[in-house]
Every structure is written in C-alpha cells, then in structure tokens.
C-alpha cells in the first residue's frame, strides 16, 4: 500500500491511514509513504532560496515545514510520541545543516537537491511509522535505499537497476514479511551504487510501490490517494465524470501521460511485466473499491476523455520536403539537441509539412531553433507557430480494429462547431488525439463524454 501526500497531510489523515493499515495487517503488507502535502515543492523552494543567498527566507520555509510536521505528532499515541518528536528534531537539524552548506557554497547540484528532497519522505514516513507503532503494529521503518532500491546516478530522475533492486528488496523485506513485520518505506527516494541518495522523479512514490510489489511478487499494489480512481474525464470539466472500474495497463499509461491522475509515467512498468494488478483507491472514501489496472479491462470502446492545456503548435513546411529522406530526423534532431520535448506529431502523406505540438513555454525557443538551423536550406521554406491551443484525447484500447470511432469523435466535435487543427492516432489505436483552440477544449471533452455515454 502506498499513501500519497494528501492522505498523510493532516492529523486526521495520518490516523485514517494508520487505521487502514491496521485493518489489513493480518496479511503480509508493505507500506510506502509519500511526502506530506506539498512538502517536496517547498523543499525545492527553500533550496533555491539558499542557493540564491536568501538565507532568512530559506530558513523561514524550513520553519514552516517543521511546524507542519510537528503538528502531526498529535496523531501519534503518547507512548511513542516523544521518540518520534526526537527523530523529527534530528531530521530537521540535519536538513538545516545541508541547506546551510548550499547557502555557503551558493551551489545546488542535482545530487544535493536529491538529498534535500529526501527529507520530505523521511519526515512523513517517520510520522506514519510512529503512528502505526502507537497502534501496536509490528513495524520497521526503512528508506528506499535501505529497502533495496538501487538506481543509477542520474540525480533527479534516477533509473532503478531493476534486477539488482528485485534481488535486494527480496533479500531485505522477505524475512521481515515472514516474521510478520510490516516494512514502512519512504517513497520516491532510493540510493545509487555508491550509497548516495537519489530520487525517482516527481511523483515517484508510485514507482517505489510498484518496484517493491514486483520484487516480492505481491498479489496487488494499492495506490491510496484522494481520488476514487482513474476517471472517465476530469470532474471539474464534466459533471457526469465517473471512476472507471477497470482499465488495462496500456490505457492507464495513456491516462497517466494526459495527467488523468498524476501517476509516475514509469510506475506501471514493473507490475505490467509480472501481471500484478494495481488498485487506485481513495483514503477519504475507503469503502469504494477504486479502479483496478491490470491485464483485462471493462468493456467499452472509449474509456476516458482527457485534455492537455498549455501547448503550442509548430508547422514546418516547404515543397522541397516532399520525397526527401531525413527531413523529419533533422527537425526532431534540432529540437532534441535543445532539450525540447515533442508531445504530438503529424505529417500527411503529401509530406509537404510536419506539425508538432510542444509545451507552450518551449514554443518560441523551438521555432527559433528550427528557423536558425533549417531556413535558407533546400528543404524547409517556412516555420509557423500558433498559441492558445489544447490537445484533447480519446482513450481506450477497445478502439482497436473497430471502424467508425474516428467518425463519431469528429462528428461529435463538429456538431458543436469546433474546428480541429491537427490530428494524430498511433497504430496502437489506444488513443486518438486532436488539437483545438484552448477555449473550445472543455466543450470538446464534454461532447465526447456524451457521445460515448461515459
Ligand atoms: N514527494 C514526491 C513528489 O511530490 C514523490 C511523490 O509524491 O510521489 O514528487
Ligand atoms: Mg507528492
């Protein structure tokens, strides 16, 4: 069971989480804990302030974090509370030392950042561990590294060395589980082969949970958060949006990419290989069974409609592009060398233009780079940009080999008078994505939700 930041973000939250663990403690169980609330963001801010020489402001942020974490002590049985308070104090003392180092050096490397971020999960896990202990459960706290998660040294977005991780996790957690001990593990953080603290990328606690689940051959991995499951659409946009009962791994990956729930993009890899089901559940509505992500999936062609805002369109065109091998490679190469991520691509068979969707913040940088490198050459005659757009995506693996879905998608959108600027569908047919004006996005989502009776 992994508990997300909002689930452990208050006294009631920690109490509720602890009761849920207790309820299931007759089974072999591993608990993974995320940082409380927005702690990770606040640690990033504090570190940035220290690096910029703003010591007082940085220290004030740490003070706020300390007060917030101390307020949670109330959730913990008085018998063990003092011990936990001491642990919190020593963690904060250590955090302050590290941040003072950043301030003195005016230097914040990705490696130091990972160490700083690790305090978020170490603090929250200390509290949850204390609370579970107070309930009389046989628990043992471990950092991700201590639990056996080994990564490369790509600080900030470290990749687990999967085989080594599985081996170590099994070796370390296996005997505890046999003895009836519940390991309580910090999410998000791990260690490289030299023992330096690394992090798995934002939202990485999900990944911690699925790695451990795969290592110990868990029956299921439960990701507890503050939503009822993966939704058919964003409930803020569509009144009738509902949680899905079951989705396939492929569909869940599509949804994660569209931010349907902030799931770590690689989190499903470990469990998918082993066919271990993942359940998304709500700590605030624990009687609800949530969404199961697994091999099968509930019937229905289209499962969900999603939207990505804040994107820009670039169109590169020129008659000289027709029939010329290597033009696409050059275009993508230019963007890759600037570290610009392409979200969506479309080229018609006439080959006289290629359209791409990038994040709005990258739009002008991308266009400038393409102009600089490609204009004046033989192939490309024009680079155009367009802002104020969004991507709408229809997701569902049932669309595969099924004629007529695209017709319904574009028919529904057309009936609302919405113009479609660009379209892409990969041959996996899990997803049809198209681009419309930003102000038309929500309307398009609603039209599709209705069309497919979601
Ligand atoms: N605390 C980390 C983050 O906010 C990891 C997580 O929440 O899963 O990104
Ligand atoms: Mg988080």
PDB file of N, CA and C in Angstrom, residues 394-444:
ATOM      1  N   UNK A 394      -8.985  10.938 -26.807  1.00  0.00           N
ATOM      2  CA  UNK A 394      -9.972   9.916 -26.515  1.00  0.00           C
ATOM      3  C   UNK A 394      -9.172   8.633 -26.301  1.00  0.00           C
ATOM      4  N   UNK A 395      -9.367   7.990 -25.142  1.00  0.00           N
ATOM      5  CA  UNK A 395      -8.506   6.870 -24.769  1.00  0.00           C
ATOM      6  C   UNK A 395      -9.315   5.591 -24.572  1.00  0.00           C
ATOM      7  N   UNK A 396      -8.795   4.476 -25.050  1.00  0.00           N
ATOM      8  CA  UNK A 396      -9.447   3.194 -24.820  1.00  0.00           C
ATOM      9  C   UNK A 396      -8.906   2.144 -25.769  1.00  0.00           C
ATOM     10  N   UNK A 397      -8.473   0.996 -25.217  1.00  0.00           N
ATOM     11  CA  UNK A 397      -7.888   0.001 -26.125  1.00  0.00           C
ATOM     12  C   UNK A 397      -8.958  -0.734 -26.929  1.00  0.00           C
ATOM     13  N   UNK A 398     -10.236  -0.594 -26.530  1.00  0.00           N
ATOM     14  CA  UNK A 398     -11.318  -1.195 -27.301  1.00  0.00           C
ATOM     15  C   UNK A 398     -11.520  -0.556 -28.673  1.00  0.00           C
ATOM     16  N   UNK A 399     -10.816   0.547 -28.943  1.00  0.00           N
ATOM     17  CA  UNK A 399     -10.963   1.210 -30.240  1.00  0.00           C
ATOM     18  C   UNK A 399     -10.246   0.457 -31.348  1.00  0.00           C
ATOM     19  N   UNK A 400      -9.361  -0.456 -30.903  1.00  0.00           N
ATOM     20  CA  UNK A 400      -8.546  -1.183 -31.867  1.00  0.00           C
ATOM     21  C   UNK A 400      -9.407  -1.981 -32.836  1.00  0.00           C
ATOM     22  N   UNK A 401      -9.066  -1.928 -34.095  1.00  0.00           N
ATOM     23  CA  UNK A 401      -9.746  -2.679 -35.152  1.00  0.00           C
ATOM     24  C   UNK A 401     -11.242  -2.396 -35.227  1.00  0.00           C
ATOM     25  N   UNK A 402     -11.661  -1.287 -34.646  1.00  0.00           N
ATOM     26  CA  UNK A 402     -13.095  -1.026 -34.631  1.00  0.00           C
ATOM     27  C   UNK A 402     -13.384   0.171 -35.531  1.00  0.00           C
ATOM     28  N   UNK A 403     -14.057  -0.056 -36.669  1.00  0.00           N
ATOM     29  CA  UNK A 403     -14.309   1.066 -37.570  1.00  0.00           C
ATOM     30  C   UNK A 403     -15.356   2.002 -36.977  1.00  0.00           C
ATOM     31  N   UNK A 404     -15.280   3.264 -37.363  1.00  0.00           N
ATOM     32  CA  UNK A 404     -16.345   4.202 -37.023  1.00  0.00           C
ATOM     33  C   UNK A 404     -16.092   5.056 -35.799  1.00  0.00           C
ATOM     34  N   UNK A 405     -15.051   4.755 -35.032  1.00  0.00           N
ATOM     35  CA  UNK A 405     -14.812   5.547 -33.825  1.00  0.00           C
ATOM     36  C   UNK A 405     -14.395   6.974 -34.194  1.00  0.00           C
ATOM     37  N   UNK A 406     -13.462   7.073 -35.121  1.00  0.00           N
ATOM     38  CA  UNK A 406     -12.985   8.405 -35.510  1.00  0.00           C
ATOM     39  C   UNK A 406     -14.157   9.231 -36.040  1.00  0.00           C
ATOM     40  N   UNK A 407     -15.022   8.586 -36.813  1.00  0.00           N
ATOM     41  CA  UNK A 407     -16.168   9.307 -37.367  1.00  0.00           C
ATOM     42  C   UNK A 407     -17.028   9.867 -36.239  1.00  0.00           C
ATOM     43  N   UNK A 408     -17.245   9.063 -35.208  1.00  0.00           N
ATOM     44  CA  UNK A 408     -18.063   9.553 -34.087  1.00  0.00           C
ATOM     45  C   UNK A 408     -17.358  10.674 -33.341  1.00  0.00           C
ATOM     46  N   UNK A 409     -16.028  10.498 -33.137  1.00  0.00           N
ATOM     47  CA  UNK A 409     -15.252  11.518 -32.416  1.00  0.00           C
ATOM     48  C   UNK A 409     -15.367  12.857 -33.135  1.00  0.00           C
ATOM     49  N   UNK A 410     -15.061  12.860 -34.433  1.00  0.00           N
ATOM     50  CA  UNK A 410     -15.016  14.138 -35.139  1.00  0.00           C
ATOM     51  C   UNK A 410     -16.423  14.652 -35.457  1.00  0.00           C
ATOM     52  N   UNK A 411     -17.370  13.724 -35.590  1.00  0.00           N
ATOM     53  CA  UNK A 411     -18.758  14.131 -35.775  1.00  0.00           C
ATOM     54  C   UNK A 411     -19.255  14.893 -34.549  1.00  0.00           C
ATOM     55  N   UNK A 412     -18.977  14.347 -33.365  1.00  0.00           N
ATOM     56  CA  UNK A 412     -19.442  14.974 -32.126  1.00  0.00           C
ATOM     57  C   UNK A 412     -18.842  16.368 -31.964  1.00  0.00           C
ATOM     58  N   UNK A 413     -17.569  16.479 -32.314  1.00  0.00           N
ATOM     59  CA  UNK A 413     -16.891  17.766 -32.165  1.00  0.00           C
ATOM     60  C   UNK A 413     -17.431  18.761 -33.200  1.00  0.00           C
ATOM     61  N   UNK A 414     -17.652  18.276 -34.415  1.00  0.00           N
ATOM     62  CA  UNK A 414     -18.122  19.150 -35.493  1.00  0.00           C
ATOM     63  C   UNK A 414     -19.511  19.701 -35.178  1.00  0.00           C
ATOM     64  N   UNK A 415     -20.375  18.846 -34.586  1.00  0.00           N
ATOM     65  CA  UNK A 415     -21.730  19.298 -34.272  1.00  0.00           C
ATOM     66  C   UNK A 415     -21.728  20.474 -33.290  1.00  0.00           C
ATOM     67  N   UNK A 416     -20.641  20.601 -32.524  1.00  0.00           N
ATOM     68  CA  UNK A 416     -20.563  21.765 -31.625  1.00  0.00           C
ATOM     69  C   UNK A 416     -19.885  22.957 -32.302  1.00  0.00           C
ATOM     70  N   UNK A 417     -19.612  22.790 -33.558  1.00  0.00           N
ATOM     71  CA  UNK A 417     -18.996  23.896 -34.300  1.00  0.00           C
ATOM     72  C   UNK A 417     -17.534  24.127 -33.947  1.00  0.00           C
ATOM     73  N   UNK A 418     -16.861  23.078 -33.472  1.00  0.00           N
ATOM     74  CA  UNK A 418     -15.454  23.229 -33.073  1.00  0.00           C
ATOM     75  C   UNK A 418     -14.538  22.783 -34.214  1.00  0.00           C
ATOM     76  N   UNK A 419     -13.579  23.628 -34.527  1.00  0.00           N
ATOM     77  CA  UNK A 419     -12.650  23.328 -35.611  1.00  0.00           C
ATOM     78  C   UNK A 419     -11.455  22.528 -35.081  1.00  0.00           C
ATOM     79  N   UNK A 420     -11.074  21.490 -35.808  1.00  0.00           N
ATOM     80  CA  UNK A 420      -9.939  20.653 -35.411  1.00  0.00           C
ATOM     81  C   UNK A 420      -8.705  21.083 -36.199  1.00  0.00           C
ATOM     82  N   UNK A 421      -7.623  21.432 -35.472  1.00  0.00           N
ATOM     83  CA  UNK A 421      -6.421  21.961 -36.117  1.00  0.00           C
ATOM     84  C   UNK A 421      -5.435  20.870 -36.537  1.00  0.00           C
ATOM     85  N   UNK A 422      -5.402  19.786 -35.822  1.00  0.00           N
ATOM     86  CA  UNK A 422      -4.384  18.763 -36.077  1.00  0.00           C
ATOM     87  C   UNK A 422      -4.863  17.464 -35.446  1.00  0.00           C
ATOM     88  N   UNK A 423      -4.487  16.328 -36.049  1.00  0.00           N
ATOM     89  CA  UNK A 423      -4.963  15.026 -35.568  1.00  0.00           C
ATOM     90  C   UNK A 423      -3.791  14.048 -35.515  1.00  0.00           C
ATOM     91  N   UNK A 424      -3.781  13.176 -34.509  1.00  0.00           N
ATOM     92  CA  UNK A 424      -2.804  12.083 -34.515  1.00  0.00           C
ATOM     93  C   UNK A 424      -3.406  10.843 -33.887  1.00  0.00           C
ATOM     94  N   UNK A 425      -3.151   9.711 -34.515  1.00  0.00           N
ATOM     95  CA  UNK A 425      -3.505   8.442 -33.895  1.00  0.00           C
ATOM     96  C   UNK A 425      -2.374   7.475 -34.198  1.00  0.00           C
ATOM     97  N   UNK A 426      -1.814   6.906 -33.165  1.00  0.00           N
ATOM     98  CA  UNK A 426      -0.770   5.911 -33.411  1.00  0.00           C
ATOM     99  C   UNK A 426      -1.412   4.607 -33.842  1.00  0.00           C
ATOM    100  N   UNK A 427      -0.630   3.704 -34.414  1.00  0.00           N
ATOM    101  CA  UNK A 427      -1.221   2.468 -34.896  1.00  0.00           C
ATOM    102  C   UNK A 427      -1.585   1.524 -33.747  1.00  0.00           C
ATOM    103  N   UNK A 428      -1.207   1.870 -32.513  1.00  0.00           N
ATOM    104  CA  UNK A 428      -1.671   1.060 -31.380  1.00  0.00           C
ATOM    105  C   UNK A 428      -3.188   1.264 -31.197  1.00  0.00           C
ATOM    106  N   UNK A 429      -3.710   2.349 -31.740  1.00  0.00           N
ATOM    107  CA  UNK A 429      -5.140   2.671 -31.671  1.00  0.00           C
ATOM    108  C   UNK A 429      -5.684   2.772 -30.253  1.00  0.00           C
ATOM    109  N   UNK A 430      -4.801   3.023 -29.294  1.00  0.00           N
ATOM    110  CA  UNK A 430      -5.244   3.204 -27.913  1.00  0.00           C
ATOM    111  C   UNK A 430      -5.795   4.588 -27.671  1.00  0.00           C
ATOM    112  N   UNK A 431      -5.550   5.485 -28.625  1.00  0.00           N
ATOM    113  CA  UNK A 431      -5.735   6.886 -28.357  1.00  0.00           C
ATOM    114  C   UNK A 431      -5.908   7.649 -29.673  1.00  0.00           C
ATOM    115  N   UNK A 432      -6.891   8.508 -29.730  1.00  0.00           N
ATOM    116  CA  UNK A 432      -6.971   9.464 -30.840  1.00  0.00           C
ATOM    117  C   UNK A 432      -6.803  10.841 -30.217  1.00  0.00           C
ATOM    118  N   UNK A 433      -5.801  11.585 -30.664  1.00  0.00           N
ATOM    119  CA  UNK A 433      -5.569  12.921 -30.115  1.00  0.00           C
ATOM    120  C   UNK A 433      -5.808  13.960 -31.191  1.00  0.00           C
ATOM    121  N   UNK A 434      -6.385  15.065 -30.800  1.00  0.00           N
ATOM    122  CA  UNK A 434      -6.520  16.168 -31.761  1.00  0.00           C
ATOM    123  C   UNK A 434      -6.387  17.501 -31.041  1.00  0.00           C
ATOM    124  N   UNK A 435      -6.108  18.527 -31.854  1.00  0.00           N
ATOM    125  CA  UNK A 435      -5.810  19.839 -31.296  1.00  0.00           C
ATOM    126  C   UNK A 435      -6.926  20.811 -31.658  1.00  0.00           C
ATOM    127  N   UNK A 436      -7.410  21.540 -30.653  1.00  0.00           N
ATOM    128  CA  UNK A 436      -8.417  22.582 -30.888  1.00  0.00           C
ATOM    129  C   UNK A 436      -7.986  23.853 -30.151  1.00  0.00           C
ATOM    130  N   UNK A 437      -8.695  24.942 -30.414  1.00  0.00           N
ATOM    131  CA  UNK A 437      -8.446  26.185 -29.667  1.00  0.00           C
ATOM    132  C   UNK A 437      -8.661  25.922 -28.192  1.00  0.00           C
ATOM    133  N   UNK A 438      -7.838  26.574 -27.368  1.00  0.00           N
ATOM    134  CA  UNK A 438      -7.927  26.363 -25.925  1.00  0.00           C
ATOM    135  C   UNK A 438      -9.356  26.587 -25.403  1.00  0.00           C
ATOM    136  N   UNK A 439     -10.019  27.621 -25.897  1.00  0.00           N
ATOM    137  CA  UNK A 439     -11.363  27.927 -25.362  1.00  0.00           C
ATOM    138  C   UNK A 439     -12.409  26.887 -25.794  1.00  0.00           C
ATOM    139  N   UNK A 440     -12.090  26.066 -26.768  1.00  0.00           N
ATOM    140  CA  UNK A 440     -13.033  25.029 -27.204  1.00  0.00           C
ATOM    141  C   UNK A 440     -12.792  23.681 -26.508  1.00  0.00           C
ATOM    142  N   UNK A 441     -11.688  23.595 -25.771  1.00  0.00           N
ATOM    143  CA  UNK A 441     -11.257  22.309 -25.231  1.00  0.00           C
ATOM    144  C   UNK A 441     -12.294  21.632 -24.345  1.00  0.00           C
ATOM    145  N   UNK A 442     -12.797  22.379 -23.351  1.00  0.00           N
ATOM    146  CA  UNK A 442     -13.724  21.766 -22.392  1.00  0.00           C
ATOM    147  C   UNK A 442     -15.006  21.319 -23.082  1.00  0.00           C
ATOM    148  N   UNK A 443     -15.457  22.138 -24.006  1.00  0.00           N
ATOM    149  CA  UNK A 443     -16.668  21.821 -24.751  1.00  0.00           C
ATOM    150  C   UNK A 443     -16.464  20.519 -25.541  1.00  0.00           C
ATOM    151  N   UNK A 444     -15.299  20.382 -26.138  1.00  0.00           N
ATOM    152  CA  UNK A 444     -14.995  19.168 -26.907  1.00  0.00           C
ATOM    153  C   UNK A 444     -14.980  17.952 -25.969  1.00  0.00           C
TER     154      UNK A 444
END
